Coordinates of C-alpha atoms in Angstrom, one line a residue:
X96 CA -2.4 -18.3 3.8
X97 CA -1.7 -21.9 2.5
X98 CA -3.4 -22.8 -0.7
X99 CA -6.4 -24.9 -0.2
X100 CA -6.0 -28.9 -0.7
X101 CA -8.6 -28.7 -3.2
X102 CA -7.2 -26.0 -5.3
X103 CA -4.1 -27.6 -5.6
X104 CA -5.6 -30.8 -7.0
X105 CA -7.2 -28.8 -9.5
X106 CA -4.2 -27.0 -10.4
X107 CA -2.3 -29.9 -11.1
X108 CA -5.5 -31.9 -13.2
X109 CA -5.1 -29.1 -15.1
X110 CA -1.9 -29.4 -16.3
X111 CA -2.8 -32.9 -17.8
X112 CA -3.4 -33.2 -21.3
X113 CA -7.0 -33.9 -21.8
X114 CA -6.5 -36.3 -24.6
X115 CA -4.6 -38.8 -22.9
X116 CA -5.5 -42.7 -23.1
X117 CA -6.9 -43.6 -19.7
X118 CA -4.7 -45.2 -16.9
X119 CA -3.8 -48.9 -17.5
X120 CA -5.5 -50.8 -15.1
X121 CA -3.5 -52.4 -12.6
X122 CA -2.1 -55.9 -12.7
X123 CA -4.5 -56.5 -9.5
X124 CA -8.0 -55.4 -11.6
X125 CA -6.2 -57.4 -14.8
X126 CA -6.2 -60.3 -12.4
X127 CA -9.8 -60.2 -11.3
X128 CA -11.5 -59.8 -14.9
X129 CA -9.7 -62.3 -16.2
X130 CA -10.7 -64.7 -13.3
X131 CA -14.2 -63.3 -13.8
X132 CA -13.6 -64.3 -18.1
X133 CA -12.5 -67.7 -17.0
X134 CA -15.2 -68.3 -14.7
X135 CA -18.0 -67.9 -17.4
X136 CA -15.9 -69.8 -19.8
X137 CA -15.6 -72.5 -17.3
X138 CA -19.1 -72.3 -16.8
X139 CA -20.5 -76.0 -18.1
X140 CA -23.2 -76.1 -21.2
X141 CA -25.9 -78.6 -20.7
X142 CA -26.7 -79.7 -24.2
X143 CA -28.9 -82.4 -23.3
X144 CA -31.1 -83.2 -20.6
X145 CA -33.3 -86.5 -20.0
X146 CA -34.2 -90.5 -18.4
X147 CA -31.9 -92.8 -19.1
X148 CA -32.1 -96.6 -18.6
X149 CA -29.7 -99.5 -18.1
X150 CA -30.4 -103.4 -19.2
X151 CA -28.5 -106.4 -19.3
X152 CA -28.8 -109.3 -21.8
X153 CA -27.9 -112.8 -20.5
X154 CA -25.6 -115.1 -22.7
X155 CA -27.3 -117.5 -25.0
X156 CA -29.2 -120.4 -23.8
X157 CA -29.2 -119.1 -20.2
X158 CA -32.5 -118.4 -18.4
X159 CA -31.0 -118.0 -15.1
X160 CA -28.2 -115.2 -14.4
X161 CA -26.7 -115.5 -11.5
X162 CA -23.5 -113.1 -11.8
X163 CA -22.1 -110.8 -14.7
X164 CA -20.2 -113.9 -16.1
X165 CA -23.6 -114.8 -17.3
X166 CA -24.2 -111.7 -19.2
X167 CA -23.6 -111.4 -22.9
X168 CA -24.5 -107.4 -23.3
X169 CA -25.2 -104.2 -21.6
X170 CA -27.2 -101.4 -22.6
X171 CA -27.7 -97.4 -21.5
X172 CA -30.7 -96.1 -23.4
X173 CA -30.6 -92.5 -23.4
X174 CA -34.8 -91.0 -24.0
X175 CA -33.9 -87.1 -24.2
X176 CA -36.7 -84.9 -23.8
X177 CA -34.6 -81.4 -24.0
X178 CA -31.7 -80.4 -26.1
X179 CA -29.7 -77.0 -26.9
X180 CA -29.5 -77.7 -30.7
X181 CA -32.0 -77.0 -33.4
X182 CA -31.9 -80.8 -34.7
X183 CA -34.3 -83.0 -33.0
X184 CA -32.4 -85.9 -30.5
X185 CA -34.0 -89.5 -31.3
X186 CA -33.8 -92.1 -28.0
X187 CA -30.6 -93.8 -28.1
X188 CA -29.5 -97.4 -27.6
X189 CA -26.0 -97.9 -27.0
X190 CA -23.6 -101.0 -25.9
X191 CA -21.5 -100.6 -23.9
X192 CA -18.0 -102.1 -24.7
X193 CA -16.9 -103.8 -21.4
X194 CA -20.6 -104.8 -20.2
X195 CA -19.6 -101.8 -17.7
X196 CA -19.6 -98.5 -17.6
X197 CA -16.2 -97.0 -16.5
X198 CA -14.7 -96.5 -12.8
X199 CA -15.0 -93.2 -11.7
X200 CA -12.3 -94.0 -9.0
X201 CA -9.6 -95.9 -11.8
X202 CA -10.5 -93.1 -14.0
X203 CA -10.7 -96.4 -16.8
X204 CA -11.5 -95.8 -20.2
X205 CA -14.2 -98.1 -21.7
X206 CA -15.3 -97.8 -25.5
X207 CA -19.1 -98.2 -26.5
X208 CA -21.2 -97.8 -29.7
X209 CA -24.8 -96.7 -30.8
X210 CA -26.5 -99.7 -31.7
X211 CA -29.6 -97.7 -32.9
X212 CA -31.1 -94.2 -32.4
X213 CA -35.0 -93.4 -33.9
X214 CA -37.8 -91.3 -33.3
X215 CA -39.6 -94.8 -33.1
X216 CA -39.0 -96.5 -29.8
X217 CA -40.0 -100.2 -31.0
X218 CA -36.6 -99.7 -33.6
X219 CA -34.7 -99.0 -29.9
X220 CA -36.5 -101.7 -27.3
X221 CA -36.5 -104.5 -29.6
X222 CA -32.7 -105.2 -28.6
X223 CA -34.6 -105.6 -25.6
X224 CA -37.2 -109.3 -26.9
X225 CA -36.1 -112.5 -26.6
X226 CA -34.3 -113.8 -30.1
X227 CA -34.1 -117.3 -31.8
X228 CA -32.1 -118.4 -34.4
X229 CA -30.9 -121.5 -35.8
X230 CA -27.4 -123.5 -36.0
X231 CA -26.1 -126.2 -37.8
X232 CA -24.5 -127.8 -35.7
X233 CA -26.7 -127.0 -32.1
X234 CA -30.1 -126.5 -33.7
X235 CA -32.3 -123.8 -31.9
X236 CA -30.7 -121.1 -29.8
X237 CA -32.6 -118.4 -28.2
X238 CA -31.5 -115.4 -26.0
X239 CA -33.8 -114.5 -23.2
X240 CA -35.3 -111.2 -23.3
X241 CA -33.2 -108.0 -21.4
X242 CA -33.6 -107.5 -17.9
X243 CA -34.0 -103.3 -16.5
X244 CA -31.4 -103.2 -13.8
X245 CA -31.7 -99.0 -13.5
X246 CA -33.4 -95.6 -14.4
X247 CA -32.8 -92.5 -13.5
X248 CA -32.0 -88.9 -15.5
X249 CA -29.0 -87.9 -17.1
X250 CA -27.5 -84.3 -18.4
X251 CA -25.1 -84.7 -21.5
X252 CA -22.8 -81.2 -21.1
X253 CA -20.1 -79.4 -22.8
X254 CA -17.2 -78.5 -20.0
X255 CA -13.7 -77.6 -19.6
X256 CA -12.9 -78.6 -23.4
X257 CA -14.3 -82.1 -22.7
X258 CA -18.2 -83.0 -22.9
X259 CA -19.8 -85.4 -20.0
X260 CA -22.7 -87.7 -19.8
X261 CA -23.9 -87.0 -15.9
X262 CA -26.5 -89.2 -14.7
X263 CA -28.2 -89.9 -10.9
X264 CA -30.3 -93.2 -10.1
X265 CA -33.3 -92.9 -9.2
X266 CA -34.3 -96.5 -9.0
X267 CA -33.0 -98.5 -7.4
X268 CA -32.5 -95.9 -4.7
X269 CA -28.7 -97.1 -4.1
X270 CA -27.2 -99.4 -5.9
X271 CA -26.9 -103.1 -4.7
X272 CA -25.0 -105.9 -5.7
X273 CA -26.0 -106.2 -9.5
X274 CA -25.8 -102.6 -10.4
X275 CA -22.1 -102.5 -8.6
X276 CA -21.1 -105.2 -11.0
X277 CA -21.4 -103.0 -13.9
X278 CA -20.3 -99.9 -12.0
X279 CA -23.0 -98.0 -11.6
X280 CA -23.3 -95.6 -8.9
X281 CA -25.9 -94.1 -7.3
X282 CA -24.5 -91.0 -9.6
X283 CA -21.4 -90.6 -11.8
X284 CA -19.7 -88.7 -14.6
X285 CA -18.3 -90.1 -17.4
X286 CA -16.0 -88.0 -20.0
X287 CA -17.4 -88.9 -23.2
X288 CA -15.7 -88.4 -26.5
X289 CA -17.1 -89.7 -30.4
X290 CA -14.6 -91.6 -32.4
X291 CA -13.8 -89.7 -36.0
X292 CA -15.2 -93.1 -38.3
X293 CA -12.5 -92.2 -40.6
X294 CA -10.0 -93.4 -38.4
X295 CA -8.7 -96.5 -37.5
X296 CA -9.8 -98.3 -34.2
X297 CA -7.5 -98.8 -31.4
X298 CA -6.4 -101.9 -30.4
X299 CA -9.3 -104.4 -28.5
X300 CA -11.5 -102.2 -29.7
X301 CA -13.7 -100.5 -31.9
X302 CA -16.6 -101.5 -34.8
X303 CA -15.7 -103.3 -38.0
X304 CA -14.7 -101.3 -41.5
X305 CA -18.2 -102.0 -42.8
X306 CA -19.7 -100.6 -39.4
X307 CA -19.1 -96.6 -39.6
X308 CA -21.4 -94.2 -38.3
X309 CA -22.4 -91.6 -41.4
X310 CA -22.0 -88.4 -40.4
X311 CA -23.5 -84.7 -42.1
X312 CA -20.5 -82.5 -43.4
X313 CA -21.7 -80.4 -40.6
X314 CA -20.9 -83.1 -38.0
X315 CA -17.4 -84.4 -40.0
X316 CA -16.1 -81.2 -40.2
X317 CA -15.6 -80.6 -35.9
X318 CA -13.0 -83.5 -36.5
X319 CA -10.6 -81.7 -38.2
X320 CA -8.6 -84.6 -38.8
X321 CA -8.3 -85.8 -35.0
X322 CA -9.5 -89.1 -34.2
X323 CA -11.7 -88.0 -30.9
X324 CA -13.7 -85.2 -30.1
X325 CA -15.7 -84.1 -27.5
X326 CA -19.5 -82.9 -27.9
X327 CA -18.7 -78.9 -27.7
X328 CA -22.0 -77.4 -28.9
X329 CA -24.1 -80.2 -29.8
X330 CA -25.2 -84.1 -28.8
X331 CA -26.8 -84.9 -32.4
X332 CA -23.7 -87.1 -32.7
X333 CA -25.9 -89.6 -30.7
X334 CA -28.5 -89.8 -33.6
X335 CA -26.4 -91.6 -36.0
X336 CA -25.9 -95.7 -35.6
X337 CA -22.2 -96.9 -34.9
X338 CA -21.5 -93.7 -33.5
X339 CA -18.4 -94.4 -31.8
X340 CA -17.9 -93.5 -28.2
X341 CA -14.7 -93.7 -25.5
X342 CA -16.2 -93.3 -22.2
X343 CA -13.6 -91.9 -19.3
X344 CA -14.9 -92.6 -15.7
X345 CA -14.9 -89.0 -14.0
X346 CA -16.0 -88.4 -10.9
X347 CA -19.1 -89.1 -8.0
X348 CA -18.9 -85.9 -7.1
X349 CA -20.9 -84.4 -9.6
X350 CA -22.0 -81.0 -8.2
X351 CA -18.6 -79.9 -6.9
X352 CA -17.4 -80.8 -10.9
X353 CA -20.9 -79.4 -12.9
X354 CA -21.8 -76.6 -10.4
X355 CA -25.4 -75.0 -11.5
X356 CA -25.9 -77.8 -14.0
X357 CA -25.0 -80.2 -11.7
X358 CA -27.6 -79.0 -9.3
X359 CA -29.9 -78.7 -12.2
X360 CA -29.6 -82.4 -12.3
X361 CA -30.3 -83.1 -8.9
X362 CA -33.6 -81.1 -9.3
X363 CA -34.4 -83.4 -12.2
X364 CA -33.5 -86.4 -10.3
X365 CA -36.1 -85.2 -7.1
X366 CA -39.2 -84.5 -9.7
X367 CA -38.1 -88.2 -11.0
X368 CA -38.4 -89.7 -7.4
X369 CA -41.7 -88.2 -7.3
X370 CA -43.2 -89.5 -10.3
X371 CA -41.8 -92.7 -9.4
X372 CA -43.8 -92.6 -6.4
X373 CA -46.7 -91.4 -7.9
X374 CA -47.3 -93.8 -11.1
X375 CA -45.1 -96.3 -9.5
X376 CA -42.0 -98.7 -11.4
X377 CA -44.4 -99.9 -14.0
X378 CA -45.3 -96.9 -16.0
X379 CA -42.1 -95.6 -14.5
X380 CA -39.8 -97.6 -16.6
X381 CA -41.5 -100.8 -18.5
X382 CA -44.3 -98.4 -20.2
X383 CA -41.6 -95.6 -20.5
X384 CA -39.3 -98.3 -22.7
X385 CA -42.8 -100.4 -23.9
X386 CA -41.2 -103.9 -22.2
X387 CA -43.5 -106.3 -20.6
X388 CA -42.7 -107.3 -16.8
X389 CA -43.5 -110.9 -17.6
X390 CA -40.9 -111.3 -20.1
X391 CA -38.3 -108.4 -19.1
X392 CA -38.0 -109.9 -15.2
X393 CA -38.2 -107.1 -12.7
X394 CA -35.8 -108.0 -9.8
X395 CA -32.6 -106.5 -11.1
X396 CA -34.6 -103.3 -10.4
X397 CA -34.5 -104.0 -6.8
X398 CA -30.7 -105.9 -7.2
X399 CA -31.4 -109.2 -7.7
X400 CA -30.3 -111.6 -10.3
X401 CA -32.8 -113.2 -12.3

């Protein structure tokens, strides 16, 4: 009679040596858990989540803009209200470089700066009043007051080695023609990096030697000697005046980049068209950045100059 399949199996499990390291896992099983490992390392970090704001400044002595050529600044104010670190973020102010932010299609690299970050948003918004000052040689000058061109919500996240400020409008509802001519989108990504202040600038760029942002230890340290780094673990970077930033236009497609936390953004950005419609775009943005509609002019909102 032929010895039973079973028993024969047995027989030769026997024979094995019981101490023996377990079978190395095939190159096929090696393959998947490391795709698995890479896939929750590629996994973006949201860091920061909140509104953000765009403004424009028009040149001196001009009431009337009628094109960017009349501009003198633009601003992104960043007003968090969630962030992954333990140290509290402040609303930001900061200028942006070109009086654009970067293409997303060029990939162009712009460079910006925090002009002031505080818990106290009159120290933020009063970039935002109309200035006067005097000359010798033309008297009187003022600057009008800042016009709101966009709002919407924004993600700062940590991603692929880089870190990326991710944003969706939410008013205007599309851009028109003067929120094209500062580039931007009905939603974008931009790469951002902080500048190490103990470097120098590059070329065309950069603050003054008497204009460096002073960083904690704690935040000096991540440098390690290399002139840019990205936001890995923390935004606080933000909090400090003259921070130093190079801005990298990324991509449109932000979902298909950020995956969950991209779609965590376009949550955000439905609960903000909702409010909008609810309180409307005066407590929506002017009470939300304390400007006054009489002298911070509305109509860029809905993208006309003014």
């Amino acid at each position: 009679m032929p010895p039973k399949r079973g028993t024969k199996r047995d027989s030769k499990d026997e024979g094995k040596n019981k101490d023996e390291p377990p079978e190395k896992k095939t190159k096929q099983s090696e393959t998947e858990e490391d795709k698995n490992n890479s896939i929750q390392e590629d996994k973006p970090t949201i860091l920061e989540k909140g509104h953000i704001y765009f403004l424009y400044r028009p040149k001196v002595d001009t009431e009337n803009v009628s094109d960017a050529s009349d501009v003198q600044k633009v601003y992104m104010v960043l007003k968090p209200y969630w962030n992954s670190s333990q140290s509290k973020r402040e609303p930001t102010l900061i200028v942006l470089g070109k009086k654009m932010l970067p293409d997303t299609q060029k990939h162009s690299r712009y460079w910006g700066f925090v002009a002031e970050a505080s818990k106290n948003l009159d120290d933020v918004v009063g970039a935002f009043k109309e200035q006067s000052y005097e000359t010798k040689t033309k008297g009187e000058r003022t600057i009008e007051p800042s016009r709101p061109m966009g709002s919407g919500v924004y993600e700062i996240t940590a991603h692929h080695g880089h870190s990326h400020l991710a944003y969706m409008l939410t008013l205007p509802d599309k851009p028109h023609k003067v929120q094209k001519a500062f580039n931007i989108d009905e939603q974008a990504s931009i790469v951002i990096a902080v500048k190490n202040p103990s470097k120098p600038s590059p070329p065309q760029g950069g603050l003054s030697s008497n204009q460096k942002a002073d960083y904690p230890k704690s935040l000096m340290e991540s440098f390690q000697d290399r002139r840019f780094v990205s936001m890995d673990t923390t935004s606080e970077f933000l909090n400090y005046k003259y921070c130093e930033l190079m801005l990298i236009g990324a991509t449109e497609k932000i979902t298909k980049e950020l995956g969950e936390a991209g779609k965590e953004l376009e949550k955000m950005e439905k609960k903000d068209e909702e409010h909008l419609e609810h309180v409307g775009v005066d407590k929506s943005v002017f009470d939300e950045l304390d400007l006054e509609k009489k002298s911070n002019p509305a109509e860029p909102l809905k993208g006309e100059w003014t």
